[in-house]
């Protein structure tokens, strides 16, 4: 989301791409198999995982406008937190695979 007080460099320098991006965004968040409220809650969760403050702000506001409740917002954020933490836990097998493959300081595996 953009701050209307700041220049939109995307629109200034690449107006056709900016127009296409905004049309794409409107289409993505329109009611479909998932309603707009659900899509905005997904976006809030994803924004927490990608750690984008502007996205958190914009999609939280859009979720509220679409009828989301505070408890739904917090549950979406908890899902994001679990998924982010789960990725770190799941990747522990890579650390142990590397550990097993590495030689120690005495040249042993």
CSV table of N, CA and C in Angstrom, one decimal:
chain,number,residue,atom,x,y,z
A,1,UNK,N,0.8,-1.2,0.0
A,1,UNK,CA,0.0,0.0,0.0
A,1,UNK,C,0.9,1.2,0.0
A,2,UNK,N,0.4,2.3,-0.6
A,2,UNK,CA,1.2,3.5,-0.7
A,2,UNK,C,0.7,4.6,0.2
A,3,UNK,N,1.5,5.4,0.6
A,3,UNK,CA,1.2,6.6,1.4
A,3,UNK,C,0.9,7.7,0.4
A,4,UNK,N,-0.4,8.2,0.4
A,4,UNK,CA,-0.8,9.2,-0.6
A,4,UNK,C,0.0,10.5,-0.5
A,5,UNK,N,0.7,10.7,0.5
A,5,UNK,CA,1.5,12.0,0.7
A,5,UNK,C,2.9,11.8,0.0
A,6,UNK,N,3.3,10.6,-0.4
A,6,UNK,CA,4.6,10.4,-1.0
A,6,UNK,C,4.4,10.2,-2.5
A,7,UNK,N,5.3,10.6,-3.3
A,7,UNK,CA,5.2,10.4,-4.7
A,7,UNK,C,5.2,8.9,-5.0
A,8,UNK,N,4.4,8.5,-6.0
A,8,UNK,CA,4.3,7.1,-6.4
A,8,UNK,C,5.2,6.9,-7.6
A,9,UNK,N,6.5,6.5,-7.3
A,9,UNK,CA,7.5,6.4,-8.3
A,9,UNK,C,7.1,5.3,-9.3
A,10,UNK,N,6.4,4.3,-8.8
A,10,UNK,CA,6.0,3.2,-9.8
A,10,UNK,C,5.1,3.8,-10.9
A,11,UNK,N,4.1,4.6,-10.5
A,11,UNK,CA,3.2,5.2,-11.4
A,11,UNK,C,3.9,6.2,-12.3
A,12,UNK,N,4.9,7.0,-11.7
A,12,UNK,CA,5.6,8.0,-12.5
A,12,UNK,C,6.5,7.4,-13.5
A,13,UNK,N,7.2,6.3,-13.2
A,13,UNK,CA,8.2,5.8,-14.1
A,13,UNK,C,7.8,4.6,-14.9
A,14,UNK,N,6.8,3.9,-14.4
A,14,UNK,CA,6.3,2.7,-15.1
A,14,UNK,C,4.8,2.7,-15.0
A,15,UNK,N,4.1,3.7,-15.6
A,15,UNK,CA,2.6,3.8,-15.5
A,15,UNK,C,1.8,2.6,-16.0
A,16,UNK,N,2.2,2.0,-17.1
A,16,UNK,CA,1.5,0.9,-17.6
A,16,UNK,C,1.6,-0.3,-16.6
A,17,UNK,N,2.8,-0.6,-16.1
A,17,UNK,CA,3.0,-1.7,-15.2
A,17,UNK,C,2.2,-1.4,-13.9
A,18,UNK,N,2.2,-0.2,-13.4
A,18,UNK,CA,1.5,0.2,-12.2
A,18,UNK,C,0.0,0.0,-12.4
A,19,UNK,N,-0.5,0.4,-13.5
A,19,UNK,CA,-2.0,0.2,-13.8
A,19,UNK,C,-2.3,-1.3,-13.9
A,20,UNK,N,-1.4,-2.1,-14.5
A,20,UNK,CA,-1.7,-3.6,-14.6
A,20,UNK,C,-1.6,-4.2,-13.2
A,21,UNK,N,-0.6,-3.7,-12.4
A,21,UNK,CA,-0.5,-4.3,-11.0
A,21,UNK,C,-1.8,-4.0,-10.2
A,22,UNK,N,-2.3,-2.8,-10.3
A,22,UNK,CA,-3.5,-2.4,-9.5
A,22,UNK,C,-4.7,-3.2,-10.0
A,23,UNK,N,-4.8,-3.4,-11.3
A,23,UNK,CA,-5.9,-4.3,-11.8
A,23,UNK,C,-5.8,-5.7,-11.4
A,24,UNK,N,-4.6,-6.2,-11.4
A,24,UNK,CA,-4.3,-7.6,-10.9
A,24,UNK,C,-4.7,-7.7,-9.4
A,25,UNK,N,-4.3,-6.7,-8.6
A,25,UNK,CA,-4.6,-6.7,-7.2
A,25,UNK,C,-6.1,-6.7,-7.0
A,26,UNK,N,-6.8,-5.8,-7.7
A,26,UNK,CA,-8.3,-5.8,-7.5
A,26,UNK,C,-8.9,-7.1,-7.9
A,27,UNK,N,-8.4,-7.8,-8.9
A,27,UNK,CA,-9.0,-9.1,-9.3
A,27,UNK,C,-8.7,-10.1,-8.3
A,28,UNK,N,-7.5,-10.2,-7.8
A,28,UNK,CA,-7.1,-11.2,-6.8
A,28,UNK,C,-7.9,-11.1,-5.5
A,29,UNK,N,-8.2,-9.8,-5.1
A,29,UNK,CA,-9.0,-9.7,-3.8
A,29,UNK,C,-10.5,-9.6,-4.0
A,30,UNK,N,-11.0,-9.7,-5.2
A,30,UNK,CA,-12.4,-9.7,-5.5
A,30,UNK,C,-13.0,-11.1,-5.0
A,31,UNK,N,-14.3,-11.0,-4.7
A,31,UNK,CA,-15.0,-12.3,-4.3
A,31,UNK,C,-14.8,-13.3,-5.4
A,32,UNK,N,-14.6,-14.5,-5.0
A,32,UNK,CA,-14.5,-15.6,-6.0
A,32,UNK,C,-14.8,-16.9,-5.2
A,33,UNK,N,-14.0,-17.9,-5.4
A,33,UNK,CA,-14.2,-19.1,-4.6
A,33,UNK,C,-14.0,-18.8,-3.1
A,34,UNK,N,-13.1,-17.9,-2.8
A,34,UNK,CA,-13.0,-17.3,-1.5
A,34,UNK,C,-13.6,-15.9,-1.5
A,35,UNK,N,-14.2,-15.5,-0.4
A,35,UNK,CA,-14.7,-14.2,-0.3
A,35,UNK,C,-13.6,-13.2,0.0
A,36,UNK,N,-13.9,-11.9,-0.2
A,36,UNK,CA,-12.9,-10.9,0.0
A,36,UNK,C,-12.4,-10.8,1.4
A,37,UNK,N,-13.2,-11.1,2.4
A,37,UNK,CA,-12.8,-11.1,3.8
A,37,UNK,C,-11.8,-12.1,4.1
A,38,UNK,N,-12.0,-13.3,3.6
A,38,UNK,CA,-11.1,-14.4,3.8
A,38,UNK,C,-9.8,-14.1,3.1
A,39,UNK,N,-9.8,-13.6,1.9
A,39,UNK,CA,-8.6,-13.2,1.1
A,39,UNK,C,-7.8,-12.2,1.9
A,40,UNK,N,-8.5,-11.2,2.5
A,40,UNK,CA,-7.7,-10.2,3.2
A,40,UNK,C,-7.1,-10.7,4.5
A,41,UNK,N,-7.8,-11.7,5.1
A,41,UNK,CA,-7.2,-12.3,6.3
A,41,UNK,C,-6.0,-13.1,5.9
A,42,UNK,N,-6.0,-13.8,4.8
A,42,UNK,CA,-4.9,-14.5,4.3
A,42,UNK,C,-3.7,-13.5,4.0
A,43,UNK,N,-4.1,-12.4,3.4
A,43,UNK,CA,-3.1,-11.4,3.1
A,43,UNK,C,-2.4,-10.9,4.4
A,44,UNK,N,-3.2,-10.7,5.4
A,44,UNK,CA,-2.7,-10.2,6.7
A,44,UNK,C,-1.7,-11.3,7.2
A,45,UNK,N,-2.0,-12.5,7.1
A,45,UNK,CA,-1.1,-13.6,7.6
A,45,UNK,C,0.2,-13.6,6.8
A,46,UNK,N,0.0,-13.6,5.5
A,46,UNK,CA,1.2,-13.6,4.6
A,46,UNK,C,2.1,-12.3,4.9
A,47,UNK,N,1.4,-11.2,5.1
A,47,UNK,CA,2.2,-10.0,5.4
A,47,UNK,C,3.0,-10.1,6.6
A,48,UNK,N,2.5,-10.8,7.6
A,48,UNK,CA,3.3,-11.0,8.8
A,48,UNK,C,4.5,-12.0,8.5
A,49,UNK,N,4.3,-13.0,7.7
A,49,UNK,CA,5.4,-13.9,7.4
A,49,UNK,C,6.5,-13.1,6.5
A,50,UNK,N,6.0,-12.3,5.6
A,50,UNK,CA,7.0,-11.6,4.8
A,50,UNK,C,7.5,-10.3,5.5
A,51,UNK,N,6.9,-10.0,6.6
A,51,UNK,CA,7.3,-8.9,7.5
A,51,UNK,C,7.2,-7.5,6.7
A,52,UNK,N,6.1,-7.3,6.0
A,52,UNK,CA,5.9,-6.1,5.3
A,52,UNK,C,5.0,-5.1,6.1
A,53,UNK,N,5.5,-4.1,6.7
A,53,UNK,CA,4.6,-3.3,7.5
A,53,UNK,C,3.5,-2.6,6.7
A,54,UNK,N,3.8,-2.1,5.5
A,54,UNK,CA,2.8,-1.5,4.7
A,54,UNK,C,1.7,-2.4,4.3
A,55,UNK,N,2.1,-3.7,4.0
A,55,UNK,CA,1.1,-4.7,3.7
A,55,UNK,C,0.2,-5.0,4.9
A,56,UNK,N,0.9,-5.1,6.1
A,56,UNK,CA,0.1,-5.4,7.3
A,56,UNK,C,-0.9,-4.3,7.5
A,57,UNK,N,-0.5,-3.0,7.4
A,57,UNK,CA,-1.4,-1.9,7.6
A,57,UNK,C,-2.6,-2.0,6.6
A,58,UNK,N,-2.2,-2.0,5.3
A,58,UNK,CA,-3.2,-2.0,4.2
A,58,UNK,C,-4.2,-3.1,4.3
A,59,UNK,N,-3.7,-4.3,4.4
A,59,UNK,CA,-4.6,-5.5,4.4
A,59,UNK,C,-5.4,-5.6,5.7
A,60,UNK,N,-4.8,-5.2,6.8
A,60,UNK,CA,-5.6,-5.1,8.1
A,60,UNK,C,-6.8,-4.2,7.9
A,61,UNK,N,-6.6,-3.0,7.3
A,61,UNK,CA,-7.7,-2.1,7.1
A,61,UNK,C,-8.7,-2.7,6.1
A,62,UNK,N,-8.2,-3.3,5.1
A,62,UNK,CA,-9.1,-3.9,4.1
A,62,UNK,C,-9.9,-5.1,4.7
A,63,UNK,N,-9.2,-5.9,5.6
A,63,UNK,CA,-10.0,-7.0,6.2
A,63,UNK,C,-11.1,-6.4,7.1
A,64,UNK,N,-10.8,-5.3,7.8
A,64,UNK,CA,-11.8,-4.7,8.7
A,64,UNK,C,-13.0,-4.2,7.8
A,65,UNK,N,-12.7,-3.5,6.7
A,65,UNK,CA,-13.7,-3.0,5.8
A,65,UNK,C,-14.5,-4.2,5.2
A,66,UNK,N,-13.9,-5.3,5.0
A,66,UNK,CA,-14.6,-6.5,4.4
A,66,UNK,C,-15.4,-7.3,5.5
A,67,UNK,N,-15.3,-6.8,6.7
A,67,UNK,CA,-16.1,-7.4,7.8
A,67,UNK,C,-15.4,-8.4,8.7
A,68,UNK,N,-14.1,-8.4,8.7
A,68,UNK,CA,-13.4,-9.3,9.6
A,68,UNK,C,-13.5,-8.8,11.0
A,69,UNK,N,-13.5,-9.7,11.9
A,69,UNK,CA,-13.5,-9.4,13.3
A,69,UNK,C,-12.1,-9.5,13.9
A,70,UNK,N,-11.9,-8.8,15.1
A,70,UNK,CA,-10.6,-8.8,15.7
A,70,UNK,C,-10.1,-10.2,16.0
A,71,UNK,N,-11.0,-11.1,16.5
A,71,UNK,CA,-10.5,-12.5,16.8
A,71,UNK,C,-10.1,-13.2,15.5
A,72,UNK,N,-10.7,-12.9,14.4
A,72,UNK,CA,-10.3,-13.6,13.1
A,72,UNK,C,-8.9,-13.0,12.7
A,73,UNK,N,-8.7,-11.7,12.9
A,73,UNK,CA,-7.4,-11.1,12.6
A,73,UNK,C,-6.3,-11.8,13.4
A,74,UNK,N,-6.6,-11.9,14.7
A,74,UNK,CA,-5.5,-12.5,15.6
A,74,UNK,C,-5.3,-14.0,15.2
A,75,UNK,N,-6.4,-14.7,14.9
A,75,UNK,CA,-6.2,-16.1,14.5
A,75,UNK,C,-5.3,-16.2,13.3
A,76,UNK,N,-5.6,-15.3,12.3
A,76,UNK,CA,-4.8,-15.4,11.1
A,76,UNK,C,-3.3,-15.1,11.4
A,77,UNK,N,-3.1,-14.1,12.3
A,77,UNK,CA,-1.7,-13.8,12.7
A,77,UNK,C,-1.1,-15.0,13.4
A,78,UNK,N,-1.8,-15.7,14.2
A,78,UNK,CA,-1.3,-16.9,14.9
A,78,UNK,C,-0.9,-18.0,13.9
A,79,UNK,N,-1.8,-18.2,12.9
A,79,UNK,CA,-1.5,-19.1,11.8
A,79,UNK,C,-0.1,-18.8,11.2
A,80,UNK,N,0.0,-17.5,10.9
A,80,UNK,CA,1.3,-17.0,10.3
A,80,UNK,C,2.5,-17.3,11.2
A,81,UNK,N,2.3,-17.1,12.4
A,81,UNK,CA,3.4,-17.3,13.4
A,81,UNK,C,3.7,-18.8,13.5
A,82,UNK,N,2.7,-19.6,13.5
A,82,UNK,CA,3.0,-21.1,13.5
A,82,UNK,C,3.7,-21.6,12.3
A,83,UNK,N,3.2,-21.0,11.1
A,83,UNK,CA,3.9,-21.5,9.8
A,83,UNK,C,5.3,-21.0,9.8
A,84,UNK,N,5.6,-19.8,10.2
A,84,UNK,CA,6.9,-19.3,10.2
A,84,UNK,C,7.8,-20.1,11.1
A,85,UNK,N,7.3,-20.3,12.3
A,85,UNK,CA,8.1,-21.1,13.3
A,85,UNK,C,8.2,-22.6,12.8
A,86,UNK,N,7.2,-23.1,12.2
A,86,UNK,CA,7.2,-24.5,11.7
A,86,UNK,C,8.3,-24.7,10.7
A,87,UNK,N,8.5,-23.7,9.8
A,87,UNK,CA,9.5,-23.8,8.8
A,87,UNK,C,10.9,-23.9,9.4
A,88,UNK,N,11.1,-23.1,10.5
A,88,UNK,CA,12.4,-23.2,11.2
A,88,UNK,C,12.6,-24.6,11.8
A,89,UNK,N,11.6,-25.1,12.4
A,89,UNK,CA,11.6,-26.5,13.0
A,89,UNK,C,11.8,-27.5,12.0
A,90,UNK,N,11.1,-27.4,10.9
A,90,UNK,CA,11.2,-28.4,9.8
A,90,UNK,C,12.6,-28.4,9.2
A,91,UNK,N,13.2,-27.3,9.1
A,91,UNK,CA,14.5,-27.2,8.5
A,91,UNK,C,15.6,-27.7,9.4
A,92,UNK,N,15.3,-28.1,10.7
A,92,UNK,CA,16.3,-28.6,11.6
A,92,UNK,C,16.9,-29.9,11.0
A,93,UNK,N,16.1,-30.6,10.2
A,93,UNK,CA,16.7,-31.9,9.6
A,93,UNK,C,17.9,-31.5,8.7
A,94,UNK,N,17.8,-30.4,8.0
A,94,UNK,CA,19.0,-30.0,7.2
A,94,UNK,C,20.2,-29.7,8.0
A,95,UNK,N,20.0,-29.1,9.2
A,95,UNK,CA,21.2,-28.8,10.0
A,95,UNK,C,21.8,-30.2,10.5
A,96,UNK,N,21.0,-31.1,10.8
A,96,UNK,CA,21.5,-32.4,11.3
A,96,UNK,C,22.1,-33.2,10.2
A,97,UNK,N,21.5,-33.1,9.0
A,97,UNK,CA,22.1,-33.8,7.8
A,97,UNK,C,23.5,-33.2,7.6
A,98,UNK,N,23.7,-31.9,7.7
A,98,UNK,CA,25.0,-31.3,7.5
A,98,UNK,C,25.9,-31.7,8.6
A,99,UNK,N,25.4,-31.7,9.8
A,99,UNK,CA,26.2,-32.2,11.0
A,99,UNK,C,26.8,-33.6,10.8
A,100,UNK,N,25.9,-34.4,10.3
A,100,UNK,CA,26.3,-35.8,10.1
A,100,UNK,C,27.3,-35.9,9.0
A,101,UNK,N,27.2,-35.1,8.0
A,101,UNK,CA,28.1,-35.1,6.8
A,101,UNK,C,29.4,-34.5,7.1
A,102,UNK,N,29.5,-33.6,8.0
A,102,UNK,CA,30.7,-32.8,8.3
A,102,UNK,C,31.7,-33.6,9.1
A,103,UNK,N,33.0,-33.4,8.8
A,103,UNK,CA,34.0,-34.0,9.6
A,103,UNK,C,34.2,-33.1,10.8
A,104,UNK,N,34.6,-33.7,12.0
A,104,UNK,CA,34.9,-32.9,13.1
A,104,UNK,C,36.4,-32.4,13.1
A,105,UNK,N,36.8,-31.7,14.1
A,105,UNK,CA,38.2,-31.2,14.0
A,105,UNK,C,39.3,-32.2,14.0
A,106,UNK,N,38.9,-33.5,14.3
A,106,UNK,CA,39.8,-34.6,14.3
A,106,UNK,C,39.8,-35.4,13.0
A,107,UNK,N,39.0,-34.9,12.0
A,107,UNK,CA,38.9,-35.6,10.7
A,107,UNK,C,38.0,-36.7,10.7
A,108,UNK,N,37.2,-36.8,11.8
A,108,UNK,CA,36.2,-37.9,11.8
A,108,UNK,C,34.8,-37.4,11.3
A,109,UNK,N,34.1,-38.3,10.8
A,109,UNK,CA,32.7,-38.0,10.4
A,109,UNK,C,31.8,-38.3,11.5
